[in-house]
Structures are given as C-alpha cells and as structure tokens.
Amino acid sequence: MFLDVQMPKITGLELVEVLDKGPFIIFVTAFDEYAIKAFELNAVDYLLKPFSIDRINHAVEKAYAQRTSSSLNIQIPAIDVLESTGNKLNRIVIKNGNELIVLQLNDIVYFEAEADYVMIHTLQNKFLKQHTMLYFETHLPANQFVRIHRSYIVNAHFIEKLEPYDKDSYMAVLVNKNRLKISRTGYKRLREVMNF
C-alpha cells in the first residue's frame, strides 16, 4: 500500500493504527519528520516527494523481498497520533466496526482500566482501545488528565466535586454523575493540577 501521511480527515499514521492485519506499507510524503514513526510501524520504505523512478522501484523491490521472506499476516503495532513536539497525544482514533471515530481529548471524560485494554468514556459513549493505562498516563497532557487511581485517568475539566469516601480517601463526582475512587497518590496529583 502506498500511503501519504497528510490525508483528509485522518493521517496515514492513524490509518495504519486501525488496520487489523497490515499490508506492506510504503509512505509517500513531503514530510520528513514522520520517517522514524513510520519505520516504528514496520513501514517498508519512506519516500520523500519528489522522488525518482529508480527510488520507487527500489521501494517496491524491498516490499516484494519482505513479502517472500515473511508471512502475509503481519501484525502492525498500534500507534496514536502524537504532536510533533512533546510526544503527547492530541487526539485518539478508534475503530468501531467499519467506522473510524476521531476522539478529541476535550471530549474524553475519563479512561478506565479493562485488563489489557482501556475503556475511553465520553459523555455520550464509551470505546475500548488496546493500550495500557501507563501509555495514556505518559502520553496525555498532564495539566488536563490526572491518574487518580490505578484504574482511572480523569479529565480534570469534568470533575464537578470531590466527596469524602473513607478515612483519608475521596470520590471524584463527574459532571455525568459517575463517581470514581481517588487513591492517596491520585489525590496529591489532583491537588497539584487543580490548585486546591
């Protein structure tokens, strides 16, 4: 598959994320800053525009060589769209059946651990994503998303109030009335972000 990085609606990198079984991918683009990310996704080659016919022939030969030396059922590692600076997420793409859903961070209420997956909750829906809580904790903007418990990362903008739960513990009451338990460490992090 020949794939550009910049495309309407989603990027080529986002498209690779939602492919269950990946084809051999050759990125064809004018943007050199995504090359490392493309090779992390097991791209066969990365062609910078403009390129010669010899260069494209070389890329196709590389793809053919990989095809004959490996199984066609390649698993493409999952990635997310990262800002070019700071290595932070700016949105998340979800595959829901045949549909691609682009979630803006400001629409996400909280993340919930679900075994090897993470459930992403918005005000209207919830979506399952194959990533770890640690991945999201380290790739989300820390001034907006706080790991309040080993099972929850919350968007601080959606916290309506904090209520005492047990001795020295609290519950976060969200604008949608969901209640999430806060650990001691999570409470300290929340205080830093919310300045109280």
Short mmCIF file of C-alpha atoms in Angstrom, two decimals:
data_model
loop_
_atom_site.label_atom_id
_atom_site.label_comp_id
_atom_site.label_asym_id
_atom_site.label_seq_id
_atom_site.Cartn_x
_atom_site.Cartn_y
_atom_site.Cartn_z
CA MET A 1 0.00 0.00 0.00
CA PHE A 2 1.30 3.44 -0.94
CA LEU A 3 0.19 5.86 1.76
CA ASP A 4 0.60 9.58 2.34
CA VAL A 5 0.98 11.00 5.85
CA GLN A 6 -1.27 14.02 5.33
CA MET A 7 -4.73 12.98 4.14
CA PRO A 8 -8.26 14.34 4.61
CA LYS A 9 -9.93 13.52 7.94
CA ILE A 10 -7.23 11.14 9.31
CA THR A 11 -3.50 10.82 8.75
CA GLY A 12 -1.73 7.87 7.15
CA LEU A 13 -0.31 7.01 10.57
CA GLU A 14 -3.82 6.88 12.03
CA LEU A 15 -4.96 4.64 9.19
CA VAL A 16 -2.15 2.17 9.93
CA GLU A 17 -3.36 2.02 13.54
CA VAL A 18 -6.80 0.75 12.63
CA LEU A 19 -5.68 -1.88 10.11
CA ASP A 20 -6.15 -5.27 11.79
CA LYS A 21 -3.81 -7.19 9.50
CA GLY A 22 -1.43 -4.88 7.79
CA PRO A 23 -0.37 -4.73 4.17
CA PHE A 24 3.20 -3.82 3.29
CA ILE A 25 3.26 -0.04 3.52
CA ILE A 26 5.38 2.45 1.63
CA PHE A 27 4.84 6.00 2.83
CA VAL A 28 4.95 8.61 0.06
CA THR A 29 5.02 12.11 1.51
CA ALA A 30 6.62 15.54 1.55
CA PHE A 31 7.08 15.46 5.34
CA ASP A 32 10.39 14.03 6.56
CA GLU A 33 9.60 14.45 10.29
CA TYR A 34 7.39 11.32 10.36
CA ALA A 35 10.00 8.91 8.99
CA ILE A 36 11.07 7.46 12.35
CA LYS A 37 7.46 6.91 13.36
CA ALA A 38 6.74 5.23 10.02
CA PHE A 39 9.62 2.77 10.45
CA GLU A 40 8.46 2.05 14.02
CA LEU A 41 5.23 0.91 12.35
CA ASN A 42 7.23 -1.51 10.18
CA ALA A 43 6.86 0.55 7.01
CA VAL A 44 8.80 -0.99 4.14
CA ASP A 45 10.07 2.38 2.96
CA TYR A 46 9.55 6.13 3.27
CA LEU A 47 9.69 8.09 0.01
CA LEU A 48 10.09 11.86 0.13
CA LYS A 49 8.50 13.80 -2.70
CA PRO A 50 9.78 14.40 -5.32
CA PHE A 51 11.41 11.01 -5.95
CA SER A 52 12.85 9.26 -8.98
CA ILE A 53 11.51 6.17 -10.73
CA ASP A 54 14.61 4.31 -9.52
CA ARG A 55 13.76 5.20 -5.93
CA ILE A 56 10.18 3.92 -6.24
CA ASN A 57 11.40 0.74 -7.97
CA HIS A 58 13.80 0.16 -5.07
CA ALA A 59 10.94 0.55 -2.57
CA VAL A 60 8.76 -1.92 -4.47
CA GLU A 61 11.66 -4.43 -4.60
CA LYS A 62 12.05 -4.10 -0.82
CA ALA A 63 8.32 -4.79 -0.36
CA TYR A 64 8.50 -7.82 -2.64
CA ALA A 65 11.55 -9.15 -0.75
CA GLN A 66 9.74 -8.79 2.57
CA ARG A 67 6.64 -10.47 1.13
CA THR A 68 8.56 -13.53 0.00
CA SER A 69 10.54 -13.84 3.24
CA SER A 70 7.66 -13.44 5.71
CA SER A 71 4.04 -14.29 6.29
CA LEU A 72 1.40 -12.05 4.75
CA ASN A 73 -0.36 -11.84 8.13
CA ILE A 74 1.78 -9.12 9.63
CA GLN A 75 0.58 -7.52 12.85
CA ILE A 76 1.07 -3.76 12.63
CA PRO A 77 1.77 -2.29 16.09
CA ALA A 78 -0.86 0.12 17.36
CA ILE A 79 0.09 3.78 17.44
CA ASP A 80 -1.67 7.02 18.20
CA VAL A 81 -1.42 10.45 16.72
CA LEU A 82 1.28 12.37 18.56
CA GLU A 83 2.07 16.03 18.36
CA SER A 84 5.39 16.68 16.68
CA THR A 85 6.72 18.22 19.89
CA GLY A 86 6.41 16.94 23.42
CA ASN A 87 5.39 13.41 22.39
CA LYS A 88 1.85 14.00 23.66
CA LEU A 89 -1.44 12.85 22.17
CA ASN A 90 -3.61 15.45 20.51
CA ARG A 91 -6.47 13.07 19.58
CA ILE A 92 -7.27 9.34 19.56
CA VAL A 93 -8.59 7.31 16.63
CA ILE A 94 -10.92 4.40 17.41
CA LYS A 95 -12.05 1.67 15.03
CA ASN A 96 -15.68 0.85 15.74
CA GLY A 97 -16.83 -1.84 13.30
CA ASN A 98 -16.29 -0.36 9.82
CA GLU A 99 -16.27 3.16 11.18
CA LEU A 100 -13.30 5.32 12.22
CA ILE A 101 -14.01 7.67 15.11
CA VAL A 102 -11.68 10.55 15.92
CA LEU A 103 -11.94 11.49 19.60
CA GLN A 104 -10.75 14.95 20.57
CA LEU A 105 -9.13 15.00 24.01
CA ASN A 106 -11.54 17.67 25.28
CA ASP A 107 -14.45 15.24 24.67
CA ILE A 108 -12.96 12.46 26.82
CA VAL A 109 -14.27 12.35 30.39
CA TYR A 110 -12.08 9.53 31.74
CA PHE A 111 -10.09 6.38 30.98
CA GLU A 112 -10.77 3.13 32.84
CA ALA A 113 -8.51 0.08 33.03
CA GLU A 114 -10.05 -3.06 31.46
CA ALA A 115 -7.45 -5.89 31.64
CA ASP A 116 -5.15 -5.42 28.58
CA TYR A 117 -7.41 -2.66 27.26
CA VAL A 118 -8.56 0.79 28.29
CA MET A 119 -12.19 1.92 28.17
CA ILE A 120 -12.43 5.53 26.98
CA HIS A 121 -15.53 7.29 28.31
CA THR A 122 -17.09 10.35 26.69
CA LEU A 123 -20.35 11.98 27.76
CA GLN A 124 -22.28 10.02 25.11
CA ASN A 125 -20.32 6.77 24.53
CA LYS A 126 -17.50 4.51 25.59
CA PHE A 127 -14.84 2.91 23.40
CA LEU A 128 -12.36 0.09 24.02
CA LYS A 129 -8.73 0.69 23.00
CA GLN A 130 -5.84 -1.78 23.18
CA HIS A 131 -3.34 0.21 25.20
CA THR A 132 -2.22 0.33 28.81
CA MET A 133 -3.07 2.92 31.42
CA LEU A 134 0.64 3.70 31.67
CA TYR A 135 0.72 4.53 27.96
CA PHE A 136 -2.11 7.05 28.35
CA GLU A 137 -0.72 8.41 31.61
CA THR A 138 2.58 9.25 29.92
CA HIS A 139 1.13 10.48 26.60
CA LEU A 140 -1.79 12.66 27.75
CA PRO A 141 -1.35 16.33 28.72
CA ALA A 142 -0.57 16.27 32.45
CA ASN A 143 -2.25 19.62 33.08
CA GLN A 144 -5.60 18.17 31.97
CA PHE A 145 -5.57 14.39 32.60
CA VAL A 146 -4.75 13.03 36.06
CA ARG A 147 -4.21 9.44 37.12
CA ILE A 148 -6.38 9.47 40.25
CA HIS A 149 -6.33 5.71 40.83
CA ARG A 150 -4.64 2.68 39.29
CA SER A 151 -7.89 2.11 37.38
CA TYR A 152 -8.74 5.70 36.36
CA ILE A 153 -7.31 8.67 34.50
CA VAL A 154 -9.74 11.58 34.62
CA ASN A 155 -10.09 14.77 32.60
CA ALA A 156 -9.95 17.38 35.39
CA HIS A 157 -12.34 19.64 33.44
CA PHE A 158 -15.16 17.12 34.00
CA ILE A 159 -14.81 16.91 37.80
CA GLU A 160 -17.82 18.52 39.46
CA LYS A 161 -16.75 17.95 43.08
CA LEU A 162 -14.80 15.73 45.46
CA GLU A 163 -16.62 13.90 48.27
CA PRO A 164 -15.13 12.15 51.30
CA TYR A 165 -15.32 8.39 50.88
CA ASP A 166 -13.38 6.72 53.68
CA LYS A 167 -10.80 7.84 56.16
CA ASP A 168 -8.32 9.91 54.12
CA SER A 169 -9.89 8.98 50.77
CA TYR A 170 -12.19 10.71 48.31
CA MET A 171 -14.51 10.11 45.37
CA ALA A 172 -14.49 12.30 42.27
CA VAL A 173 -18.02 13.14 41.18
CA LEU A 174 -18.04 13.91 37.47
CA VAL A 175 -20.44 16.13 35.53
CA ASN A 176 -22.20 12.98 34.22
CA LYS A 177 -22.66 11.90 37.89
CA ASN A 178 -20.20 8.98 37.61
CA ARG A 179 -18.22 8.50 40.81
CA LEU A 180 -14.57 7.45 40.69
CA LYS A 181 -12.46 6.44 43.67
CA ILE A 182 -9.33 8.51 44.26
CA SER A 183 -6.19 6.96 45.78
CA ARG A 184 -3.93 8.94 48.14
CA THR A 185 -1.34 9.44 45.41
CA GLY A 186 -4.07 10.38 42.96
CA TYR A 187 -5.43 12.95 45.40
CA LYS A 188 -1.99 14.59 45.63
CA ARG A 189 -1.72 14.71 41.83
CA LEU A 190 -5.23 16.12 41.54
CA ARG A 191 -4.47 18.86 44.07
CA GLU A 192 -1.42 19.91 42.04
CA VAL A 193 -3.37 20.10 38.79
CA MET A 194 -6.49 21.76 40.24
CA ASN A 195 -4.56 24.09 42.61
CA PHE A 196 -6.53 23.49 45.81
#
